Coordinates of N, CA and C and ligand atoms in Angstrom, one line a residue:
M33 N 96.2 102.3 78.3 CA 96.4 101.1 79.0 C 97.7 101.1 79.8
S34 N 98.0 100.0 80.3 CA 99.2 99.9 81.2 C 100.5 100.2 80.4
S35 N 101.4 101.0 81.0 CA 102.6 101.3 80.4 C 103.7 100.3 80.8
I36 N 103.3 99.4 81.7 CA 104.2 98.3 82.2 C 104.3 97.3 81.1
S37 N 105.5 96.7 80.9 CA 105.6 95.7 79.9 C 104.9 94.4 80.2
E38 N 104.6 93.6 79.2 CA 103.9 92.4 79.5 C 104.8 91.4 80.3
E39 N 106.1 91.5 80.0 CA 107.0 90.6 80.8 C 107.0 91.0 82.3
T40 N 107.0 92.3 82.6 CA 106.9 92.7 84.0 C 105.6 92.2 84.6
L41 N 104.5 92.3 83.9 CA 103.2 91.9 84.4 C 103.2 90.4 84.7
R42 N 103.9 89.6 83.8 CA 104.0 88.1 84.0 C 104.8 87.9 85.3
Q43 N 105.9 88.6 85.4 CA 106.8 88.4 86.6 C 106.0 88.8 87.9
T44 N 105.2 89.9 87.8 CA 104.5 90.3 89.0 C 103.5 89.3 89.4
I45 N 102.8 88.6 88.4 CA 101.9 87.6 88.8 C 102.6 86.4 89.5
V46 N 103.8 86.0 88.9 CA 104.6 85.0 89.6 C 104.9 85.3 91.0
E47 N 105.3 86.6 91.3 CA 105.6 87.0 92.6 C 104.4 87.1 93.5
I48 N 103.3 87.5 93.0 CA 102.1 87.5 93.9 C 101.6 86.1 94.2
G49 N 101.7 85.2 93.2 CA 101.4 83.8 93.5 C 102.3 83.2 94.6
R50 N 103.6 83.5 94.5 CA 104.5 83.0 95.6 C 104.1 83.6 96.9
R51 N 103.8 84.8 97.0 CA 103.4 85.4 98.3 C 102.2 84.8 98.8
M52 N 101.2 84.6 97.9 CA 99.9 84.1 98.4 C 100.1 82.6 98.9
Y53 N 100.9 81.9 98.2 CA 101.1 80.5 98.6 C 101.9 80.5 99.9
A54 N 103.0 81.3 100.0 CA 103.8 81.4 101.3 C 103.0 81.8 102.5
K55 N 102.0 82.7 102.3 CA 101.2 83.2 103.4 C 100.0 82.2 103.7
G56 N 99.9 81.2 102.9 CA 98.8 80.3 103.2 C 97.4 80.8 102.7
F57 N 97.4 81.7 101.8 CA 96.2 82.3 101.3 C 95.5 81.2 100.3
V58 N 96.3 80.3 99.9 CA 95.8 79.3 98.9 C 96.5 77.9 99.3
A59 N 95.8 76.8 99.0 CA 96.4 75.5 99.1 C 96.4 74.8 97.8
A60 N 97.4 73.9 97.6 CA 97.4 73.2 96.3 C 97.4 74.1 95.1
N61 N 96.4 73.9 94.2 CA 96.3 74.7 93.0 C 95.3 75.8 93.1
D62 N 94.8 76.1 94.3 CA 93.7 77.1 94.4 C 94.1 78.5 94.0
G63 N 93.1 79.3 93.8 CA 93.3 80.7 93.5 C 93.7 81.1 92.1
N64 N 93.5 82.3 91.7 CA 93.9 82.8 90.4 C 94.1 84.3 90.4
I65 N 94.9 84.7 89.4 CA 95.3 86.1 89.3 C 95.2 86.5 87.9
S66 N 94.8 87.8 87.6 CA 94.7 88.2 86.2 C 95.0 89.7 86.1
V67 N 95.3 90.2 84.9 CA 95.6 91.6 84.7 C 95.2 92.0 83.3
R68 N 94.8 93.2 83.1 CA 94.5 93.7 81.7 C 95.8 93.9 81.0
L69 N 95.9 93.4 79.7 CA 97.0 93.8 78.9 C 96.7 95.0 78.0
D70 N 95.4 95.0 77.5 CA 94.9 96.2 76.8 C 93.4 96.1 76.8
D71 N 92.7 96.9 75.9 CA 91.3 96.9 75.9 C 90.6 95.6 75.8
N72 N 91.2 94.7 75.1 CA 90.5 93.4 74.9 C 91.3 92.2 75.2
R73 N 92.4 92.3 75.9 CA 93.2 91.1 76.3 C 93.5 91.1 77.8
I74 N 93.4 89.9 78.3 CA 93.6 89.6 79.7 C 94.7 88.6 79.9
L75 N 95.7 88.8 80.7 CA 96.7 87.9 81.1 C 96.3 87.2 82.4
T76 N 96.3 85.8 82.4 CA 95.8 85.2 83.6 C 96.6 83.9 83.9
T77 N 96.4 83.4 85.1 CA 97.1 82.2 85.5 C 96.5 81.0 84.9
P78 N 97.4 79.9 84.6 CA 96.8 78.7 84.0 C 96.1 77.8 85.0
T79 N 95.3 76.9 84.5 CA 94.6 76.0 85.4 C 95.5 74.9 85.9
G80 N 95.2 74.4 87.1 CA 96.0 73.3 87.6 C 97.4 73.5 88.0
V81 N 97.8 74.7 88.3 CA 99.2 75.0 88.7 C 99.2 75.7 90.0
S82 N 100.0 75.2 91.0 CA 100.1 75.9 92.3 C 100.6 77.3 92.1
K83 N 99.9 78.2 92.8 CA 100.3 79.6 92.7 C 101.8 79.9 93.3
G84 N 102.2 78.9 94.0 CA 103.6 79.0 94.6 C 104.7 78.7 93.5
Y85 N 104.2 78.1 92.4 CA 105.2 77.6 91.4 C 104.8 78.0 90.0
L86 N 104.3 79.2 89.9 CA 104.0 79.8 88.6 C 105.2 80.1 87.7
E87 N 105.1 80.0 86.4 CA 106.2 80.4 85.5 C 105.7 81.5 84.6
A88 N 106.5 82.5 84.4 CA 106.1 83.7 83.7 C 105.7 83.3 82.3
E89 N 106.4 82.4 81.6 CA 106.1 82.1 80.2 C 104.9 81.2 80.1
K90 N 104.4 80.7 81.2 CA 103.2 79.7 81.1 C 101.9 80.4 81.4
M91 N 101.9 81.7 81.5 CA 100.6 82.4 81.7 C 99.8 82.3 80.4
V92 N 98.5 82.6 80.6 CA 97.5 82.5 79.5 C 97.0 83.8 79.1
V93 N 96.9 84.1 77.8 CA 96.3 85.3 77.3 C 94.9 85.0 76.7
V94 N 93.9 85.7 77.1 CA 92.5 85.4 76.6 C 91.9 86.8 76.2
D95 N 90.9 86.8 75.3 CA 90.2 88.0 75.1 C 89.1 88.2 76.1
L96 N 88.4 89.3 76.0 CA 87.4 89.7 77.1 C 86.2 88.7 77.1
Q97 N 86.1 87.9 76.0 CA 85.0 86.9 76.0 C 85.5 85.5 76.5
G98 N 86.8 85.5 76.8 CA 87.4 84.2 77.3 C 88.1 83.4 76.3
K99 N 88.1 83.8 75.0 CA 88.7 83.0 74.0 C 90.2 83.0 74.2
P100 N 90.8 81.8 74.3 CA 92.3 81.7 74.5 C 93.0 82.3 73.2
L101 N 94.0 83.1 73.5 CA 94.8 83.7 72.4 C 96.2 83.1 72.4
S102 N 96.7 82.8 73.6 CA 98.1 82.2 73.6 C 98.2 81.5 75.0
G103 N 99.1 80.6 75.1 CA 99.3 79.9 76.4 C 98.4 78.7 76.4
G104 N 98.4 78.0 77.6 CA 97.6 76.8 77.8 C 96.1 77.1 78.1
R105 N 95.6 76.3 79.0 CA 94.2 76.5 79.5 C 94.2 77.4 80.6
P106 N 93.3 78.4 80.6 CA 93.2 79.4 81.7 C 92.5 78.8 82.9
S107 N 92.6 79.5 84.0 CA 92.0 79.1 85.3 C 90.5 78.9 85.0
T108 N 90.0 77.9 85.8 CA 88.5 77.6 85.6 C 87.7 78.7 86.2
E109 N 88.3 79.6 87.0 CA 87.5 80.7 87.5 C 87.6 81.9 86.6
L110 N 88.0 81.7 85.4 CA 88.1 82.8 84.4 C 86.8 83.6 84.3
P111 N 85.6 83.0 84.2 CA 84.4 83.7 84.1 C 84.2 84.8 85.2
L112 N 84.6 84.5 86.4 CA 84.6 85.5 87.5 C 85.4 86.7 87.1
H113 N 86.6 86.5 86.6 CA 87.5 87.6 86.3 C 86.9 88.4 85.1
L114 N 86.4 87.7 84.1 CA 85.9 88.4 82.9 C 84.7 89.2 83.3
F115 N 83.8 88.7 84.1 CA 82.7 89.4 84.6 C 83.1 90.8 85.2
I116 N 84.1 90.7 86.0 CA 84.6 91.9 86.7 C 85.1 92.9 85.7
Y117 N 85.9 92.5 84.8 CA 86.5 93.4 83.8 C 85.4 94.0 82.9
Q118 N 84.4 93.2 82.6 CA 83.3 93.7 81.7 C 82.5 94.8 82.5
E119 N 82.3 94.6 83.8 CA 81.5 95.5 84.6 C 82.3 96.7 85.1
R120 N 83.6 96.6 85.2 CA 84.4 97.6 85.8 C 85.6 98.0 85.0
P121 N 85.4 99.0 84.0 CA 86.5 99.4 83.2 C 87.6 100.0 84.0
D122 N 87.4 100.5 85.2 CA 88.4 101.0 86.1 C 89.3 100.0 86.7
V123 N 88.8 98.7 86.7 CA 89.6 97.6 87.3 C 90.6 97.1 86.3
H124 N 91.9 97.0 86.7 CA 92.9 96.4 85.8 C 93.5 95.1 86.3
A125 N 93.1 94.7 87.5 CA 93.7 93.4 88.0 C 92.7 92.8 89.0
V126 N 92.7 91.5 89.0 CA 91.8 90.7 89.9 C 92.6 89.6 90.6
V127 N 92.4 89.5 91.9 CA 93.0 88.4 92.6 C 92.0 87.6 93.4
H128 N 92.1 86.3 93.3 CA 91.1 85.4 94.0 C 91.9 84.4 94.8
A129 N 91.5 84.2 96.1 CA 92.2 83.3 97.0 C 91.3 82.8 98.0
H130 N 91.8 81.9 98.9 CA 91.0 81.3 100.0 C 91.7 81.6 101.3
P131 N 92.1 82.8 101.7 CA 92.8 83.0 102.9 C 91.9 82.6 104.1
P132 N 92.5 81.8 105.1 CA 91.6 81.1 106.0 C 90.8 81.9 107.0
F133 N 91.3 83.1 107.4 CA 90.4 83.9 108.3 C 89.3 84.5 107.6
A134 N 89.6 85.2 106.5 CA 88.5 85.8 105.7 C 87.5 84.8 105.2
T135 N 88.1 83.6 104.7 CA 87.2 82.6 104.2 C 86.4 82.0 105.3
G136 N 87.0 81.9 106.5 CA 86.2 81.5 107.7 C 85.0 82.4 107.9
F137 N 85.2 83.7 107.8 CA 84.0 84.6 108.0 C 83.0 84.3 106.9
A138 N 83.5 84.1 105.6 CA 82.6 83.9 104.5 C 81.8 82.5 104.7
T139 N 82.5 81.6 105.3 CA 81.9 80.3 105.6 C 80.9 80.3 106.7
A140 N 81.1 81.2 107.7 CA 80.2 81.4 108.8 C 79.0 82.3 108.4
G141 N 79.1 82.8 107.2 CA 78.0 83.7 106.8 C 78.1 85.1 107.4
L142 N 79.4 85.6 107.6 CA 79.6 86.9 108.2 C 80.3 87.8 107.3
A143 N 79.7 89.0 107.0 CA 80.4 90.0 106.2 C 81.4 90.7 107.1
L144 N 82.3 91.5 106.4 CA 83.3 92.3 107.1 C 82.9 93.8 106.8
D145 N 81.8 94.2 107.2 CA 81.3 95.5 106.7 C 81.0 96.5 107.8
K146 N 81.6 96.4 108.9 CA 81.5 97.5 109.9 C 82.6 98.5 109.8
C147 N 82.4 99.7 110.2 CA 83.4 100.7 110.2 C 84.3 100.5 111.5
V148 N 85.4 99.8 111.4 CA 86.1 99.4 112.6 C 87.6 99.9 112.5
L149 N 88.3 99.7 111.4 CA 89.7 100.0 111.3 C 89.9 101.1 110.2
A150 N 90.7 102.1 110.6 CA 90.9 103.3 109.7 C 91.4 102.9 108.4
E151 N 92.5 102.0 108.3 CA 93.1 101.7 107.1 C 92.1 101.0 106.1
V152 N 91.2 100.2 106.7 CA 90.3 99.4 105.9 C 89.2 100.4 105.3
I153 N 88.7 101.3 106.2 CA 87.7 102.3 105.7 C 88.3 103.1 104.6
V154 N 89.6 103.5 104.7 CA 90.2 104.4 103.8 C 90.5 103.7 102.4
T155 N 91.0 102.5 102.5 CA 91.5 101.8 101.3 C 90.5 100.8 100.7
I156 N 89.6 100.3 101.4 CA 88.7 99.3 100.8 C 87.3 99.6 101.1
G157 N 86.9 100.0 102.3 CA 85.5 100.3 102.6 C 84.8 99.0 103.0
T158 N 83.6 98.9 102.7 CA 82.8 97.7 103.0 C 83.3 96.5 102.3
I159 N 83.3 95.4 103.0 CA 83.6 94.1 102.4 C 82.4 93.2 102.6
P160 N 81.6 93.2 101.5 CA 80.3 92.5 101.7 C 80.5 91.0 101.5
L161 N 79.4 90.2 101.9 CA 79.4 88.8 101.8 C 78.4 88.5 100.6
A162 N 79.0 88.0 99.5 CA 78.1 87.6 98.4 C 77.6 86.2 98.6
A163 N 76.5 85.9 98.0 CA 75.9 84.6 98.2 C 76.7 83.5 97.6
Y164 N 76.5 82.3 98.0 CA 77.2 81.1 97.4 C 76.8 80.9 96.0
G165 N 77.9 80.6 95.2 CA 77.7 80.2 93.8 C 78.6 79.1 93.5
T166 N 78.3 78.1 92.6 CA 79.1 77.0 92.3 C 80.4 77.6 91.7
P167 N 81.6 77.2 92.2 CA 82.9 77.7 91.6 C 83.0 77.2 90.2
S168 N 83.7 78.0 89.4 CA 83.9 77.6 88.0 C 82.7 77.6 87.1
T169 N 81.6 78.2 87.6 CA 80.4 78.3 86.7 C 79.9 79.7 86.7
E170 N 78.9 80.1 85.8 CA 78.4 81.4 85.7 C 77.7 81.8 87.0
E171 N 77.4 80.8 87.9 CA 76.7 81.2 89.1 C 77.6 82.1 90.0
L172 N 78.9 81.9 89.9 CA 79.8 82.6 90.8 C 79.8 84.1 90.5
P173 N 80.1 84.5 89.2 CA 80.0 86.0 88.9 C 78.6 86.6 89.2
N174 N 77.6 85.8 89.0 CA 76.2 86.4 89.3 C 76.0 86.8 90.7
T175 N 76.7 86.1 91.6 CA 76.6 86.5 93.1 C 77.2 87.8 93.4
L176 N 78.0 88.3 92.5 CA 78.7 89.6 92.8 C 77.9 90.8 92.2
K177 N 76.9 90.5 91.5 CA 76.2 91.6 90.7 C 75.8 92.8 91.6
A178 N 75.3 92.5 92.8 CA 74.7 93.5 93.6 C 75.8 94.4 94.2
Y179 N 77.1 94.0 94.2 CA 78.2 94.7 94.8 C 79.3 95.2 93.9
I180 N 79.3 94.7 92.7 CA 80.5 94.9 91.9 C 80.8 96.4 91.6
H181 N 79.7 97.2 91.5 CA 80.0 98.6 91.1 C 80.3 99.5 92.3
T182 N 80.2 98.9 93.5 CA 80.4 99.8 94.7 C 81.5 99.2 95.7
C183 N 82.0 98.1 95.4 CA 83.0 97.5 96.3 C 84.3 97.1 95.6
E184 N 85.3 96.9 96.4 CA 86.7 96.5 95.9 C 87.1 95.2 96.4
A185 N 86.5 94.7 97.4 CA 86.8 93.3 97.9 C 85.5 92.6 98.3
F186 N 85.5 91.3 98.1 CA 84.2 90.6 98.3 C 84.5 89.3 98.9
L187 N 83.7 89.0 100.0 CA 83.7 87.6 100.5 C 82.7 86.8 99.7
M188 N 83.1 85.6 99.4 CA 82.1 84.8 98.6 C 81.8 83.6 99.5
A189 N 80.5 83.5 99.8 CA 80.0 82.5 100.9 C 80.5 81.1 100.6
N190 N 81.0 80.5 101.7 CA 81.5 79.1 101.6 C 82.6 78.9 100.5
H191 N 83.4 79.9 100.2 CA 84.3 79.8 99.2 C 85.6 80.5 99.5
G192 N 85.6 81.9 99.4 CA 86.9 82.6 99.5 C 86.7 84.1 99.3
V193 N 87.7 84.7 98.7 CA 87.7 86.2 98.6 C 88.2 86.6 97.2
V194 N 87.6 87.7 96.7 CA 88.1 88.2 95.5 C 88.3 89.7 95.7
T195 N 89.5 90.2 95.2 CA 89.8 91.7 95.3 C 90.1 92.2 93.9
V196 N 89.9 93.5 93.8 CA 90.2 94.2 92.5 C 91.1 95.4 92.7
G197 N 91.7 95.8 91.7 CA 92.6 97.0 91.8 C 92.9 97.7 90.5
K198 N 93.5 98.8 90.5 CA 93.9 99.5 89.3 C 95.1 98.9 88.7
D199 N 95.8 98.1 89.6 CA 97.0 97.3 89.1 C 97.1 96.1 89.9
L200 N 98.1 95.2 89.6 CA 98.2 93.9 90.2 C 98.5 94.1 91.7
M201 N 99.5 94.9 92.0 CA 99.9 95.0 93.5 C 98.8 95.6 94.3
E202 N 98.0 96.5 93.8 CA 96.9 97.0 94.5 C 95.8 95.9 94.8
A203 N 95.5 95.1 93.8 CA 94.6 94.1 94.0 C 95.1 93.1 95.0
Y204 N 96.4 92.8 94.9 CA 97.0 91.8 95.9 C 97.1 92.4 97.3
F205 N 97.4 93.6 97.4 CA 97.5 94.2 98.8 C 96.1 94.3 99.4
K206 N 95.1 94.4 98.6 CA 93.7 94.4 99.2 C 93.5 93.0 99.7
M207 N 93.9 92.0 99.1 CA 93.8 90.6 99.6 C 94.5 90.5 100.9
E208 N 95.7 91.0 101.0 CA 96.4 91.0 102.3 C 95.6 91.7 103.4
R209 N 95.2 92.9 103.0 CA 94.4 93.7 104.0 C 93.2 93.0 104.5
V210 N 92.4 92.3 103.6 CA 91.2 91.7 103.9 C 91.5 90.6 104.9
E211 N 92.6 89.8 104.7 CA 92.9 88.7 105.5 C 93.4 89.2 106.9
H212 N 94.2 90.2 106.9 CA 94.7 90.8 108.1 C 93.5 91.4 109.0
Y213 N 92.6 92.0 108.3 CA 91.4 92.6 108.9 C 90.6 91.5 109.5
A214 N 90.4 90.4 108.8 CA 89.6 89.3 109.3 C 90.2 88.7 110.5
K215 N 91.5 88.6 110.5 CA 92.3 88.1 111.7 C 92.0 89.0 112.9
I216 N 92.1 90.3 112.7 CA 91.9 91.2 113.8 C 90.5 91.1 114.3
I217 N 89.5 91.1 113.5 CA 88.1 91.0 113.9 C 87.9 89.7 114.7
F218 N 88.6 88.6 114.2 CA 88.4 87.3 114.9 C 89.0 87.4 116.3
I219 N 90.1 88.1 116.5 CA 90.7 88.2 117.8 C 89.9 89.2 118.7
A220 N 89.4 90.3 118.0 CA 88.5 91.2 118.8 C 87.3 90.5 119.3
R221 N 86.7 89.6 118.5 CA 85.5 88.9 118.9 C 85.8 87.9 120.1
A222 N 87.0 87.4 120.1 CA 87.4 86.5 121.2 C 87.6 87.3 122.4
L223 N 87.8 88.6 122.3 CA 88.1 89.5 123.4 C 86.8 90.3 123.8
G224 N 85.7 89.9 123.2 CA 84.4 90.6 123.6 C 83.8 91.3 122.5
G225 N 84.4 91.4 121.3 CA 83.7 92.0 120.2 C 84.3 93.4 119.8
E226 N 84.4 93.7 118.5 CA 84.9 94.9 118.0 C 84.0 96.1 118.3
R227 N 84.5 97.3 118.5 CA 83.7 98.5 118.7 C 83.7 99.2 117.3
V228 N 82.5 99.6 116.9 CA 82.4 100.4 115.7 C 82.8 101.8 115.9
L229 N 83.5 102.4 115.0 CA 84.0 103.8 115.2 C 82.8 104.7 115.1
P230 N 82.8 105.8 115.9 CA 81.7 106.7 115.9 C 81.7 107.5 114.5
K231 N 80.5 108.0 114.3 CA 80.2 108.7 113.0 C 81.3 109.8 112.7
E232 N 81.6 110.6 113.7 CA 82.6 111.7 113.5 C 83.9 111.2 113.0
A233 N 84.4 110.1 113.6 CA 85.7 109.5 113.3 C 85.7 109.0 111.9
V234 N 84.6 108.4 111.5 CA 84.5 107.8 110.1 C 84.5 109.0 109.1
E235 N 83.8 110.0 109.4 CA 83.7 111.2 108.5 C 85.1 111.8 108.3
K236 N 85.9 111.9 109.3 CA 87.2 112.4 109.1 C 88.0 111.5 108.2
L237 N 87.7 110.2 108.3 CA 88.4 109.2 107.4 C 88.0 109.4 105.9
Y238 N 86.8 109.8 105.7 CA 86.3 110.0 104.3 C 87.3 111.0 103.7
D239 N 87.6 112.1 104.4 CA 88.4 113.1 103.9 C 89.8 112.6 103.6
L240 N 90.3 111.8 104.5 CA 91.6 111.2 104.4 C 91.8 110.3 103.2
R241 N 90.7 109.8 102.7 CA 90.8 108.9 101.6 C 91.5 109.5 100.4
E242 N 91.4 110.8 100.3 CA 92.1 111.5 99.2 C 93.6 111.4 99.3
V243 N 94.1 111.3 100.5 CA 95.5 111.3 100.8 C 96.1 110.0 100.4
Y244 N 95.4 108.9 100.6 CA 95.9 107.6 100.3 C 95.8 107.3 98.8
G245 N 96.7 106.5 98.3 CA 96.7 106.2 96.9 C 95.5 105.3 96.6
E246 N 95.3 104.3 97.5 CA 94.2 103.4 97.2 C 92.9 103.8 97.9
K247 N 92.3 104.8 97.2 CA 91.0 105.3 97.8 C 89.9 104.3 97.7
S248 N 89.2 104.1 98.8 CA 88.1 103.1 98.7 C 86.9 103.7 97.9
L249 N 86.2 102.8 97.2 CA 85.1 103.2 96.4 C 83.9 103.6 97.3
N250 N 83.8 103.0 98.4 CA 82.7 103.3 99.3 C 83.3 103.5 100.7
P251 N 82.7 104.2 101.6 CA 83.2 104.5 102.9 C 83.0 103.4 103.9
G252 N 82.3 102.4 103.6 CA 82.1 101.3 104.5 C 81.0 101.4 105.4
C253 N 80.8 100.4 106.2 CA 79.8 100.3 107.3 C 78.3 100.3 106.8
Y254 N 77.9 99.1 106.4 CA 76.5 98.9 106.2 C 76.0 97.7 107.0
A255 N 76.8 97.5 108.1 CA 76.6 96.3 108.9 C 75.2 96.2 109.5
C256 N 74.7 97.4 109.9 CA 73.5 97.4 110.7 C 72.3 98.0 110.0
Y257 N 72.4 97.8 108.7 CA 71.3 98.4 107.9 C 69.9 97.8 108.3
H258 N 69.9 96.5 108.5 CA 68.6 95.9 108.9 C 68.3 96.1 110.4
E259 N 69.3 96.3 111.2 CA 69.1 96.4 112.6 C 70.0 97.6 113.1
C260 N 69.5 98.8 112.8 CA 70.3 100.0 113.0 C 70.7 100.2 114.5
I261 N 72.0 100.5 114.6 CA 72.5 100.7 116.0 C 72.4 102.2 116.4
G262 N 71.9 103.0 115.4 CA 71.6 104.4 115.8 C 72.7 105.4 115.5
E263 N 72.8 106.4 116.3 CA 73.7 107.5 116.0 C 75.2 107.1 116.0
A264 N 75.5 106.0 116.7 CA 76.9 105.6 116.7 C 77.3 105.1 115.3
C265 N 76.4 104.9 114.4 CA 76.7 104.3 113.1 C 76.9 105.5 112.1
S266 N 78.0 105.3 111.3 CA 78.4 106.4 110.4 C 77.3 106.7 109.3
N267 N 76.5 105.7 109.0 CA 75.5 105.9 108.0 C 74.1 105.8 108.5
H268 N 73.9 106.3 109.7 CA 72.6 106.1 110.4 C 71.5 106.7 109.6
E269 N 71.7 108.0 109.1 CA 70.6 108.7 108.4 C 70.2 107.9 107.1
V270 N 71.2 107.5 106.4 CA 70.9 106.8 105.2 C 70.2 105.5 105.4
K271 N 70.7 104.8 106.4 CA 70.1 103.4 106.7 C 68.7 103.5 107.3
Y272 N 68.5 104.6 108.0 CA 67.2 104.6 108.8 C 66.1 105.3 107.9
D273 N 66.2 105.0 106.7 CA 65.1 105.5 105.8 C 64.2 104.3 105.5
P274 N 62.9 104.5 106.0 CA 62.0 103.3 105.9 C 61.7 103.1 104.4
Q275 N 61.9 104.1 103.5 CA 61.6 103.9 102.1 C 62.8 103.2 101.4
A276 N 63.9 103.1 102.1 CA 65.2 102.6 101.5 C 64.9 101.2 100.9
P277 N 65.4 101.0 99.7 CA 65.3 99.6 99.1 C 66.2 98.6 99.8
D278 N 65.8 97.4 99.8 CA 66.6 96.4 100.4 C 67.6 95.9 99.4
Y279 N 68.4 96.8 99.0 CA 69.4 96.5 98.0 C 70.7 97.2 98.2
F280 N 71.7 96.5 98.5 CA 72.9 97.0 99.0 C 73.5 98.1 98.0
G281 N 73.5 97.8 96.7 CA 74.2 98.8 95.8 C 73.5 100.1 95.8
E282 N 72.2 100.2 95.9 CA 71.5 101.5 95.9 C 71.8 102.2 97.1
I283 N 72.0 101.5 98.2 CA 72.3 102.2 99.5 C 73.7 102.8 99.4
V284 N 74.6 102.1 98.8 CA 76.0 102.6 98.7 C 76.0 103.9 97.8
E285 N 75.2 103.8 96.7 CA 75.1 105.0 95.8 C 74.6 106.2 96.6
K286 N 73.7 106.0 97.5 CA 73.1 107.1 98.3 C 74.2 107.7 99.2
V287 N 75.0 106.8 99.8 CA 76.1 107.3 100.7 C 77.1 108.0 99.9
L288 N 77.5 107.4 98.7 CA 78.5 108.1 97.9 C 78.1 109.5 97.5
A289 N 76.8 109.6 97.1 CA 76.3 110.9 96.7 C 76.3 111.9 97.9
S290 N 76.1 111.4 99.1 CA 76.1 112.3 100.3 C 77.5 112.8 100.7
V291 N 78.5 112.0 100.3 CA 79.9 112.4 100.7 C 80.7 113.1 99.6
R292 N 80.1 113.1 98.4 CA 80.8 113.7 97.3 C 80.9 115.2 97.4
Ligands
LIG522 ZN1 88.2 79.7 94.7

């Protein structure tokens, strides 16, 4: 488990909360942050507190089933975090926020899943759009089921964004990247639309993923699965399989197998 002290983890959550609030990723008391302390304990933000004004000693410790062990009441979005930790042993931190550009895409029903920017392909890969689920209920984690094993960042329809990482800063930086990416795509669309990178360029980026610390779990680009754009798409062969199931996760598995 983490060699970082619990005190440092508490301070890091405070710092991430400040940054998210200062950047306008959250308003009022929105958003939540959590990190694994050990195999069965999670440190998370309390409910009803602005992320811009968190205090290290007021964080909440819960077990993997959500039972409070110390501190006050945890975030109402705790089931979302617990679901991710239960499904992904490799994930050690989860960040949830409502950054306006990325949430705008999520609210317009648009995923960020084309191969467009090198940094995003290398560090995050596909950013799918999960269906709407009522916040603070079991509905919300259920919407991530199809994507949780193959993605690192998720748009949640009509709600916001959740990112995961092997540590707190990685999960937070993914949130920054998603919002920055959404802003760029928004501008590109105002200028006539983003151009998808050609297959050869994306394949070179697959190799580069080893160089970056934050290697994406999937190489990205499933945007045109249902409406294939042809050879220009990095995953044309995979997607143009008439037998292929209409299920995102299985498609990603196929792509992962082909690039390993
Ligand atoms: Zn939320």
